[in-house]
Coordinates of C-alpha atoms in Angstrom, one line a residue:
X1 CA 4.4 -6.3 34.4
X2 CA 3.7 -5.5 30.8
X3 CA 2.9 -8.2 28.4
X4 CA 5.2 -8.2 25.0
X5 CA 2.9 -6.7 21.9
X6 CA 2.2 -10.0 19.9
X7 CA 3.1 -10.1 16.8
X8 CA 1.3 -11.1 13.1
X9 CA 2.9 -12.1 10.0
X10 CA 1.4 -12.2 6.8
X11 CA 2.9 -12.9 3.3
X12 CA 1.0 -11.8 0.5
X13 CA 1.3 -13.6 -2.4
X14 CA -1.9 -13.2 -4.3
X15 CA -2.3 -10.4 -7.0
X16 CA -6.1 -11.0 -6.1
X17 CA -8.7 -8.1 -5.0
X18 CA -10.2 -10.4 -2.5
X19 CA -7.6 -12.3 -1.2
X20 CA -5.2 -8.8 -0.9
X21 CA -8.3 -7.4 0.4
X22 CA -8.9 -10.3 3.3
X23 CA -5.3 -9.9 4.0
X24 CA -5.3 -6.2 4.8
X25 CA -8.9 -6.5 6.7
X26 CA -6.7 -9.2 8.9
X27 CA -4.0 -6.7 9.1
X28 CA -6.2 -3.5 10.5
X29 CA -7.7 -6.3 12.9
X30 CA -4.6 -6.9 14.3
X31 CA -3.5 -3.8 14.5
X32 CA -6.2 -3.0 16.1
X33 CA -5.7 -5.6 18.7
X34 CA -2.7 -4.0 19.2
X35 CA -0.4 -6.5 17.3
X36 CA 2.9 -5.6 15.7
X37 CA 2.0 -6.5 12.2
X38 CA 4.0 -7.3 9.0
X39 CA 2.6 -7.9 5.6
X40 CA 5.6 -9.2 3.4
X41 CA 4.2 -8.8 -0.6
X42 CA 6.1 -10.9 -3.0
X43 CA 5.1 -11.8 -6.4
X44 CA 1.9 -11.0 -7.5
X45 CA 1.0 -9.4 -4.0
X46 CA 3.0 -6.7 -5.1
X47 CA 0.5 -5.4 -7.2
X48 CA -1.2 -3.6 -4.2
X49 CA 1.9 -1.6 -3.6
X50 CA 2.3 -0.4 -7.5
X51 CA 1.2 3.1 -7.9
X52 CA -1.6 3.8 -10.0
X53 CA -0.1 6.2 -12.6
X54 CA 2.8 4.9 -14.9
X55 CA 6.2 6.5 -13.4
X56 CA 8.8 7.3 -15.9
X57 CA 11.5 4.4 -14.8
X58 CA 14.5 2.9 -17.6
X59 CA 13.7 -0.7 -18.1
X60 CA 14.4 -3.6 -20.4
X61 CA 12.6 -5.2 -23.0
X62 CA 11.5 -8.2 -20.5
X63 CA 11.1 -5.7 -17.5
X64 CA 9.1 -3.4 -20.0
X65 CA 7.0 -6.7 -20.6
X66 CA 5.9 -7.6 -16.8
X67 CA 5.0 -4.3 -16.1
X68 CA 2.6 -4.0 -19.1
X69 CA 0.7 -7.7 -18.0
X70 CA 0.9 -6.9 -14.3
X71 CA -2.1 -4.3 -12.9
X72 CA -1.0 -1.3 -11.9
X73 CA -2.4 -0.4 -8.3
X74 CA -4.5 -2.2 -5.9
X75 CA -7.7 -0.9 -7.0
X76 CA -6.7 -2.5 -10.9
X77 CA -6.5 -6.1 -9.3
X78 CA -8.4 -9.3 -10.2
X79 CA -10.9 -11.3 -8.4
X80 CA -9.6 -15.0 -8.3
X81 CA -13.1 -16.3 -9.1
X82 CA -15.9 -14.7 -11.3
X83 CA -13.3 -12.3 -12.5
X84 CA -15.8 -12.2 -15.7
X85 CA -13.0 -10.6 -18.1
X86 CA -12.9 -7.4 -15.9
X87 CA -16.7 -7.2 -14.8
X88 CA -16.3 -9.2 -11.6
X89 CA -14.3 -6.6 -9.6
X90 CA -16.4 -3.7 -10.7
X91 CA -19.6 -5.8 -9.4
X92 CA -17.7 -6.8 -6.1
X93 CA -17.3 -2.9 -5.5
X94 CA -20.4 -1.9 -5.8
X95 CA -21.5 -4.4 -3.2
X96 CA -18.7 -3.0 -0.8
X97 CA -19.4 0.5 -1.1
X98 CA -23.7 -0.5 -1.1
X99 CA -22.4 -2.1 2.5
X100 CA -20.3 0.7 3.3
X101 CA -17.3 -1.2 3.7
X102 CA -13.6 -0.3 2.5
X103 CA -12.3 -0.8 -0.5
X104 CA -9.0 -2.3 -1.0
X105 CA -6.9 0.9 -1.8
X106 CA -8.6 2.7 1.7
X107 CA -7.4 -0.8 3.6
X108 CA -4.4 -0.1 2.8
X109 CA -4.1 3.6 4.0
X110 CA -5.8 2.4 7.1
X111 CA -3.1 -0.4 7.1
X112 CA -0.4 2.4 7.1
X113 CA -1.7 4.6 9.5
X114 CA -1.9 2.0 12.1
X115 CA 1.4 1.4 11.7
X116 CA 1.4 -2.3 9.9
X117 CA 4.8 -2.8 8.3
X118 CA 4.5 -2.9 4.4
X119 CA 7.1 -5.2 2.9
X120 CA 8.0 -5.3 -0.7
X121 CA 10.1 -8.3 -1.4
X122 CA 13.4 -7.0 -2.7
X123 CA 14.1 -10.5 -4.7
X124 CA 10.9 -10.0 -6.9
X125 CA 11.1 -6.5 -7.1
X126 CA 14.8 -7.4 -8.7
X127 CA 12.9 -10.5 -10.7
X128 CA 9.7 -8.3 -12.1
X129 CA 11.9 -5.4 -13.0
X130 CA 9.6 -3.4 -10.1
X131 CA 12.1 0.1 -9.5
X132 CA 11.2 1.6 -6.0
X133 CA 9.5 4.8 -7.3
X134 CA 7.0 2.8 -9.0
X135 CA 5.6 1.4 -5.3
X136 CA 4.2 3.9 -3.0
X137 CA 5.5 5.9 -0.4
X138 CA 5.9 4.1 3.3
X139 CA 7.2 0.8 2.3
X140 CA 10.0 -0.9 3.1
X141 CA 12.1 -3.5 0.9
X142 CA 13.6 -6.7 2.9
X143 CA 14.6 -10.0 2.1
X144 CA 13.2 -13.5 3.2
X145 CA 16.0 -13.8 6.1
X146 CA 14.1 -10.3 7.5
X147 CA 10.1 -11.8 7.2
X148 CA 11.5 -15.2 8.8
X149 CA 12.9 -13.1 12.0
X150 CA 9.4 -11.1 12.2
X151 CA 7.5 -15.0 11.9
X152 CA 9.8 -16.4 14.2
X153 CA 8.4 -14.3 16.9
X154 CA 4.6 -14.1 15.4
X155 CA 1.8 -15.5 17.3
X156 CA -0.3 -15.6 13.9
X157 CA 1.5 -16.4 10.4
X158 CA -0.7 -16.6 7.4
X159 CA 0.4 -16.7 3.6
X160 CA -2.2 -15.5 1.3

Protein backbone atom coordinates (compact mmCIF):
# COMPACT_ATOMS: atom_id res chain seq x y z
CA UNK A 1 0.00 0.00 0.00
CA UNK A 2 1.20 3.39 -1.10
CA UNK A 3 1.54 6.11 1.41
CA UNK A 4 -0.31 9.61 0.30
CA UNK A 5 2.56 12.26 -0.89
CA UNK A 6 2.54 14.68 2.15
CA UNK A 7 2.04 17.86 1.58
CA UNK A 8 3.89 21.53 2.46
CA UNK A 9 2.35 24.87 2.57
CA UNK A 10 4.07 27.97 2.69
CA UNK A 11 2.83 31.54 2.47
CA UNK A 12 5.12 34.02 1.53
CA UNK A 13 4.69 37.20 2.76
CA UNK A 14 8.03 38.87 2.95
CA UNK A 15 9.45 41.05 0.00
CA UNK A 16 12.83 40.02 1.64
CA UNK A 17 15.92 38.37 -0.27
CA UNK A 18 16.63 36.14 2.65
CA UNK A 19 13.52 35.28 3.93
CA UNK A 20 12.02 34.58 0.00
CA UNK A 21 15.23 32.98 -0.33
CA UNK A 22 14.77 30.53 2.98
CA UNK A 23 11.39 29.92 1.75
CA UNK A 24 12.23 28.58 -1.59
CA UNK A 25 15.46 26.53 -0.16
CA UNK A 26 12.48 24.90 2.11
CA UNK A 27 10.46 24.44 -0.94
CA UNK A 28 13.22 22.48 -3.23
CA UNK A 29 13.69 20.52 0.19
CA UNK A 30 10.44 19.39 0.11
CA UNK A 31 10.10 18.74 -3.08
CA UNK A 32 12.83 16.84 -2.96
CA UNK A 33 11.43 14.71 -0.23
CA UNK A 34 8.88 14.19 -2.44
CA UNK A 35 6.18 16.55 -0.92
CA UNK A 36 3.36 18.18 -2.88
CA UNK A 37 4.35 21.73 -2.19
CA UNK A 38 2.53 25.14 -2.45
CA UNK A 39 4.07 28.50 -1.92
CA UNK A 40 1.04 31.03 -1.78
CA UNK A 41 2.91 34.84 -2.31
CA UNK A 42 0.78 37.64 -1.13
CA UNK A 43 1.83 41.07 -0.52
CA UNK A 44 5.24 41.88 -0.60
CA UNK A 45 6.22 38.12 -1.40
CA UNK A 46 5.01 38.87 -4.68
CA UNK A 47 7.94 40.64 -5.58
CA UNK A 48 9.73 37.25 -6.43
CA UNK A 49 7.22 36.59 -8.99
CA UNK A 50 7.45 40.20 -10.80
CA UNK A 51 9.41 40.06 -13.94
CA UNK A 52 12.52 41.83 -14.18
CA UNK A 53 11.84 44.09 -17.26
CA UNK A 54 8.96 46.77 -17.08
CA UNK A 55 5.97 45.17 -19.19
CA UNK A 56 3.86 47.75 -20.96
CA UNK A 57 0.41 47.24 -18.78
CA UNK A 58 -2.55 50.37 -18.47
CA UNK A 59 -2.59 51.40 -14.89
CA UNK A 60 -3.79 54.20 -12.60
CA UNK A 61 -2.14 56.92 -10.96
CA UNK A 62 -2.08 54.80 -7.46
CA UNK A 63 -1.38 51.39 -9.41
CA UNK A 64 1.32 53.42 -11.39
CA UNK A 65 2.64 54.41 -7.78
CA UNK A 66 3.10 50.71 -6.12
CA UNK A 67 4.74 49.47 -8.98
CA UNK A 68 7.37 52.26 -8.99
CA UNK A 69 8.17 51.62 -4.89
CA UNK A 70 7.89 47.86 -5.18
CA UNK A 71 11.24 45.93 -6.67
CA UNK A 72 10.89 44.51 -9.73
CA UNK A 73 12.11 40.77 -9.72
CA UNK A 74 13.38 38.57 -7.14
CA UNK A 75 16.93 39.24 -7.70
CA UNK A 76 15.92 43.38 -6.94
CA UNK A 77 14.74 42.36 -3.34
CA UNK A 78 15.89 43.65 0.12
CA UNK A 79 17.59 42.03 2.91
CA UNK A 80 15.48 42.65 6.06
CA UNK A 81 18.59 43.44 8.07
CA UNK A 82 21.89 45.15 7.04
CA UNK A 83 20.12 46.11 3.85
CA UNK A 84 22.84 49.13 4.00
CA UNK A 85 20.75 51.43 1.44
CA UNK A 86 21.24 48.70 -1.38
CA UNK A 87 24.78 47.39 -0.41
CA UNK A 88 23.67 44.56 1.85
CA UNK A 89 22.21 42.32 -0.94
CA UNK A 90 24.94 42.89 -3.28
CA UNK A 91 27.40 41.66 -0.32
CA UNK A 92 25.02 38.71 0.58
CA UNK A 93 25.59 37.50 -3.16
CA UNK A 94 28.83 37.54 -3.30
CA UNK A 95 29.05 35.21 -0.28
CA UNK A 96 26.46 32.87 -2.01
CA UNK A 97 28.06 32.56 -5.27
CA UNK A 98 31.94 32.46 -3.23
CA UNK A 99 29.95 29.19 -1.45
CA UNK A 100 28.55 28.17 -4.56
CA UNK A 101 25.07 28.23 -3.51
CA UNK A 102 21.90 29.47 -5.48
CA UNK A 103 20.82 32.61 -5.72
CA UNK A 104 17.25 33.45 -5.22
CA UNK A 105 16.16 33.86 -8.96
CA UNK A 106 17.86 30.08 -9.71
CA UNK A 107 15.65 28.77 -6.40
CA UNK A 108 13.02 29.64 -8.02
CA UNK A 109 13.57 27.94 -11.48
CA UNK A 110 14.55 24.99 -9.40
CA UNK A 111 11.32 25.49 -7.43
CA UNK A 112 9.34 25.23 -10.87
CA UNK A 113 10.92 22.48 -12.26
CA UNK A 114 10.27 20.29 -9.34
CA UNK A 115 6.97 21.02 -9.66
CA UNK A 116 6.22 23.29 -6.36
CA UNK A 117 2.92 25.16 -7.00
CA UNK A 118 3.57 29.04 -7.35
CA UNK A 119 0.68 30.97 -6.07
CA UNK A 120 0.08 34.68 -6.66
CA UNK A 121 -2.62 35.92 -4.40
CA UNK A 122 -5.30 37.15 -6.70
CA UNK A 123 -6.67 39.76 -3.84
CA UNK A 124 -3.26 41.66 -3.76
CA UNK A 125 -2.54 41.30 -7.20
CA UNK A 126 -6.18 43.28 -7.52
CA UNK A 127 -4.91 45.55 -4.29
CA UNK A 128 -1.18 46.41 -5.80
CA UNK A 129 -2.50 47.02 -9.27
CA UNK A 130 -0.07 43.69 -10.14
CA UNK A 131 -1.66 42.72 -14.02
CA UNK A 132 -0.77 39.00 -14.85
CA UNK A 133 1.73 39.67 -17.67
CA UNK A 134 3.90 41.46 -15.32
CA UNK A 135 4.55 38.02 -13.12
CA UNK A 136 6.29 35.22 -14.81
CA UNK A 137 5.21 32.42 -16.70
CA UNK A 138 4.02 29.14 -14.59
CA UNK A 139 2.11 30.67 -11.86
CA UNK A 140 -1.14 30.35 -10.87
CA UNK A 141 -3.55 33.02 -9.21
CA UNK A 142 -5.97 31.62 -6.32
CA UNK A 143 -7.68 33.02 -3.44
CA UNK A 144 -7.32 32.40 0.32
CA UNK A 145 -10.34 29.69 0.31
CA UNK A 146 -7.80 27.69 -2.36
CA UNK A 147 -4.25 28.02 0.08
CA UNK A 148 -6.56 26.96 3.21
CA UNK A 149 -7.75 23.63 1.27
CA UNK A 150 -3.90 22.95 0.32
CA UNK A 151 -2.95 23.68 4.48
CA UNK A 152 -5.75 21.78 5.55
CA UNK A 153 -4.14 18.72 4.23
CA UNK A 154 -0.32 19.89 4.85
CA UNK A 155 1.93 18.08 7.13
CA UNK A 156 4.24 21.37 7.36
CA UNK A 157 2.62 25.06 7.17
CA UNK A 158 4.92 27.91 7.49
CA UNK A 159 4.24 31.71 6.74
CA UNK A 160 7.30 33.65 6.02
Amino acid sequence: MTQPKKKTTIILFSGDYDKAMAAYIIANGAAAYDHDVTIFHTFWGLNALRKEAPVPVQKGFLEKMFAKMMPRGADRMGLSRMNFAGIGPKLIKKVIKKHNAMPLPQLIEMAKEQGVKLVACQMTVDLLGLKPEELIDGIEFAGVAAYLADASEGNVNLFI
